[in-house]
Amino acid sequence: MAMPVMLWLISARIVAAVNSAIGTDAIRTIRVLAVGSAPALHTMRLALATAAAPEAPVKTRETTSPGYKESLAVHQAVVPERRVDPGIAQAVERQTRAMRELSVRAFPEQQGEPDGTSVSIEKARGQHLREAEAVRAKAVRRARAERPGRETETAAKVTVPDPGALRSTA
């Protein structure tokens, strides 16, 4: 009983929200029905929707008539080949050449082999790993070189407290 009363109390807000969502003032009121009192028209529509059409076998190319198969074969035999406009093909080639030239200018270290083929992924990955290892090794050498100087600086700053002073508490 509380739900219909609550809906009745907030019906003005519900109507305003629905009307703003659909962009018209088509909704004026809300009628709250009791549980199980759906209109007969609604239940009839549900019954019609749930009643399935008589099931028929699904038609596929394998189950079609011989005439359809014959006309499909004739059609597939005479389908014209794809026509390419020569102007468009030339434009595509020009764009491809221009993109390759820009790529070579932007990434000169990634040029292909001397015979014009591109570098394989394995070779590029190996080169990248070698470069990364060289950077890591350089960083390790630098850290090792700086470590002795750092230890002498920090050793001067660290003072060891008297062990006897640590045994008593306040």
Short mmCIF file of C-alpha atoms in Angstrom, two decimals:
data_model
loop_
_atom_site.label_atom_id
_atom_site.label_comp_id
_atom_site.label_asym_id
_atom_site.label_seq_id
_atom_site.Cartn_x
_atom_site.Cartn_y
_atom_site.Cartn_z
CA MET A 1 0.00 0.00 0.00
CA ALA A 2 2.90 2.36 0.66
CA MET A 3 4.26 2.16 -2.88
CA PRO A 4 1.13 3.51 -4.65
CA VAL A 5 0.94 6.38 -2.14
CA MET A 6 4.60 7.21 -2.65
CA LEU A 7 4.17 7.16 -6.45
CA TRP A 8 1.08 9.38 -6.13
CA LEU A 9 3.08 11.86 -4.03
CA ILE A 10 6.00 12.08 -6.50
CA SER A 11 3.91 11.77 -9.67
CA ALA A 12 4.45 15.44 -10.59
CA ARG A 13 8.22 14.95 -10.63
CA ILE A 14 7.90 11.73 -12.63
CA VAL A 15 5.66 13.44 -15.22
CA ALA A 16 8.09 16.36 -15.52
CA ALA A 17 11.09 14.03 -15.96
CA VAL A 18 9.33 11.92 -18.60
CA ASN A 19 8.12 14.96 -20.53
CA SER A 20 11.59 16.53 -20.52
CA ALA A 21 13.12 13.24 -21.66
CA ILE A 22 10.77 12.86 -24.63
CA GLY A 23 10.68 16.57 -25.41
CA THR A 24 6.89 17.03 -25.36
CA ASP A 25 4.12 17.51 -22.81
CA ALA A 26 2.36 14.28 -23.79
CA ILE A 27 2.20 12.86 -20.24
CA ARG A 28 -0.18 14.62 -17.86
CA THR A 29 -0.94 12.13 -15.12
CA ILE A 30 0.15 8.76 -13.81
CA ARG A 31 -2.37 6.11 -12.89
CA VAL A 32 -1.10 3.60 -10.37
CA LEU A 33 -2.75 0.20 -10.74
CA ALA A 34 -3.09 -2.50 -8.17
CA VAL A 35 -0.89 -5.56 -8.49
CA GLY A 36 -2.25 -8.03 -11.04
CA SER A 37 -4.76 -5.65 -12.61
CA ALA A 38 -3.10 -5.22 -15.99
CA PRO A 39 -5.44 -4.14 -18.78
CA ALA A 40 -6.86 -6.93 -20.93
CA LEU A 41 -5.37 -5.38 -24.08
CA HIS A 42 -1.87 -5.63 -22.61
CA THR A 43 -2.28 -9.29 -21.67
CA MET A 44 -3.69 -10.05 -25.13
CA ARG A 45 -0.68 -8.42 -26.77
CA LEU A 46 1.64 -10.45 -24.55
CA ALA A 47 -0.17 -13.65 -25.53
CA LEU A 48 0.12 -12.82 -29.23
CA ALA A 49 3.80 -11.95 -28.85
CA THR A 50 4.61 -15.17 -27.03
CA ALA A 51 2.71 -17.34 -29.48
CA ALA A 52 5.42 -18.29 -31.93
CA ALA A 53 4.81 -18.56 -35.63
CA PRO A 54 4.72 -22.09 -36.93
CA GLU A 55 8.28 -23.30 -37.18
CA ALA A 56 9.52 -23.84 -40.70
CA PRO A 57 12.86 -25.24 -41.75
CA VAL A 58 15.55 -22.63 -42.21
CA LYS A 59 16.39 -22.06 -45.84
CA THR A 60 20.06 -22.09 -46.72
CA ARG A 61 21.90 -22.32 -50.02
CA GLU A 62 22.05 -26.06 -49.58
CA THR A 63 18.27 -26.43 -49.14
CA THR A 64 17.15 -24.01 -51.87
CA SER A 65 15.55 -24.93 -55.13
CA PRO A 66 17.68 -26.07 -58.07
CA GLY A 67 16.61 -22.97 -60.03
CA TYR A 68 18.03 -20.66 -57.37
CA LYS A 69 21.31 -22.58 -57.31
CA GLU A 70 21.55 -22.39 -61.10
CA SER A 71 20.85 -18.65 -61.25
CA LEU A 72 23.33 -18.01 -58.43
CA ALA A 73 26.04 -19.93 -60.28
CA VAL A 74 25.36 -17.99 -63.51
CA HIS A 75 25.46 -14.69 -61.65
CA GLN A 76 28.74 -15.53 -59.92
CA ALA A 77 30.26 -16.58 -63.24
CA VAL A 78 29.54 -13.26 -64.95
CA VAL A 79 30.23 -10.82 -62.14
CA PRO A 80 32.44 -8.15 -63.69
CA GLU A 81 35.91 -7.82 -62.27
CA ARG A 82 36.60 -4.85 -60.07
CA ARG A 83 37.30 -1.74 -62.06
CA VAL A 84 39.93 0.63 -60.75
CA ASP A 85 40.04 4.18 -61.94
CA PRO A 86 43.59 4.83 -63.22
CA GLY A 87 43.57 8.33 -61.72
CA ILE A 88 42.74 6.95 -58.28
CA ALA A 89 45.40 4.24 -58.61
CA GLN A 90 48.02 6.88 -59.50
CA ALA A 91 46.94 9.06 -56.56
CA VAL A 92 47.28 6.09 -54.20
CA GLU A 93 50.78 5.38 -55.52
CA ARG A 94 51.82 9.03 -55.11
CA GLN A 95 50.53 9.11 -51.55
CA THR A 96 52.30 5.87 -50.71
CA ARG A 97 55.59 7.19 -52.12
CA ALA A 98 55.21 10.47 -50.23
CA MET A 99 54.49 8.66 -46.96
CA ARG A 100 57.55 6.45 -47.40
CA GLU A 101 59.75 9.48 -48.10
CA LEU A 102 58.43 11.24 -45.00
CA SER A 103 58.98 8.09 -42.97
CA VAL A 104 62.60 7.86 -44.12
CA ARG A 105 63.14 11.52 -43.21
CA ALA A 106 61.44 11.17 -39.84
CA PHE A 107 63.06 7.86 -38.88
CA PRO A 108 66.40 7.61 -40.69
CA GLU A 109 67.78 4.98 -38.30
CA GLN A 110 65.05 2.55 -39.33
CA GLN A 111 65.96 2.34 -42.98
CA GLY A 112 65.85 -1.07 -44.56
CA GLU A 113 68.57 -3.34 -45.83
CA PRO A 114 70.83 -2.22 -48.71
CA ASP A 115 68.77 -4.23 -51.20
CA GLY A 116 65.65 -2.17 -50.34
CA THR A 117 63.87 -4.69 -48.14
CA SER A 118 62.68 -3.65 -44.73
CA VAL A 119 64.37 -4.65 -41.50
CA SER A 120 62.84 -7.73 -39.90
CA ILE A 121 61.12 -7.42 -36.57
CA GLU A 122 63.64 -9.76 -34.94
CA LYS A 123 66.58 -7.61 -36.07
CA ALA A 124 64.91 -4.42 -34.89
CA ARG A 125 64.03 -6.02 -31.55
CA GLY A 126 67.60 -7.28 -31.13
CA GLN A 127 69.02 -3.84 -31.88
CA HIS A 128 66.62 -2.26 -29.40
CA LEU A 129 67.61 -4.77 -26.70
CA ARG A 130 71.32 -4.12 -27.34
CA GLU A 131 70.79 -0.37 -27.02
CA ALA A 132 68.80 -0.81 -23.82
CA GLU A 133 71.48 -3.08 -22.35
CA ALA A 134 74.19 -0.52 -23.22
CA VAL A 135 72.22 2.22 -21.43
CA ARG A 136 71.71 -0.03 -18.39
CA ALA A 137 75.40 -0.95 -18.27
CA LYS A 138 76.39 2.72 -18.45
CA ALA A 139 74.02 3.55 -15.58
CA VAL A 140 75.45 0.70 -13.47
CA ARG A 141 79.02 1.88 -14.11
CA ARG A 142 78.09 5.44 -13.14
CA ALA A 143 76.36 4.27 -9.96
CA ARG A 144 79.39 2.17 -8.98
CA ALA A 145 81.71 5.09 -9.64
CA GLU A 146 79.61 7.39 -7.45
CA ARG A 147 79.15 4.87 -4.62
CA PRO A 148 82.60 5.14 -2.95
CA GLY A 149 82.35 8.95 -2.80
CA ARG A 150 78.89 8.72 -1.35
CA GLU A 151 79.95 6.21 1.31
CA THR A 152 82.74 8.50 2.58
CA GLU A 153 80.38 11.47 2.74
CA THR A 154 77.71 9.55 4.63
CA ALA A 155 80.25 7.85 6.94
CA ALA A 156 81.39 11.24 8.18
CA LYS A 157 77.82 12.30 8.96
CA VAL A 158 76.77 9.10 10.78
CA THR A 159 77.65 8.93 14.45
CA VAL A 160 77.33 5.69 16.34
CA PRO A 161 75.61 6.18 19.73
CA ASP A 162 77.02 4.70 22.90
CA PRO A 163 75.57 1.18 23.36
CA GLY A 164 75.18 1.79 27.08
CA ALA A 165 72.90 4.76 26.47
CA LEU A 166 70.47 2.60 24.50
CA ARG A 167 69.88 0.15 27.36
CA SER A 168 68.02 2.53 29.65
CA THR A 169 64.64 3.99 28.90
CA ALA A 170 62.98 7.12 30.20
#
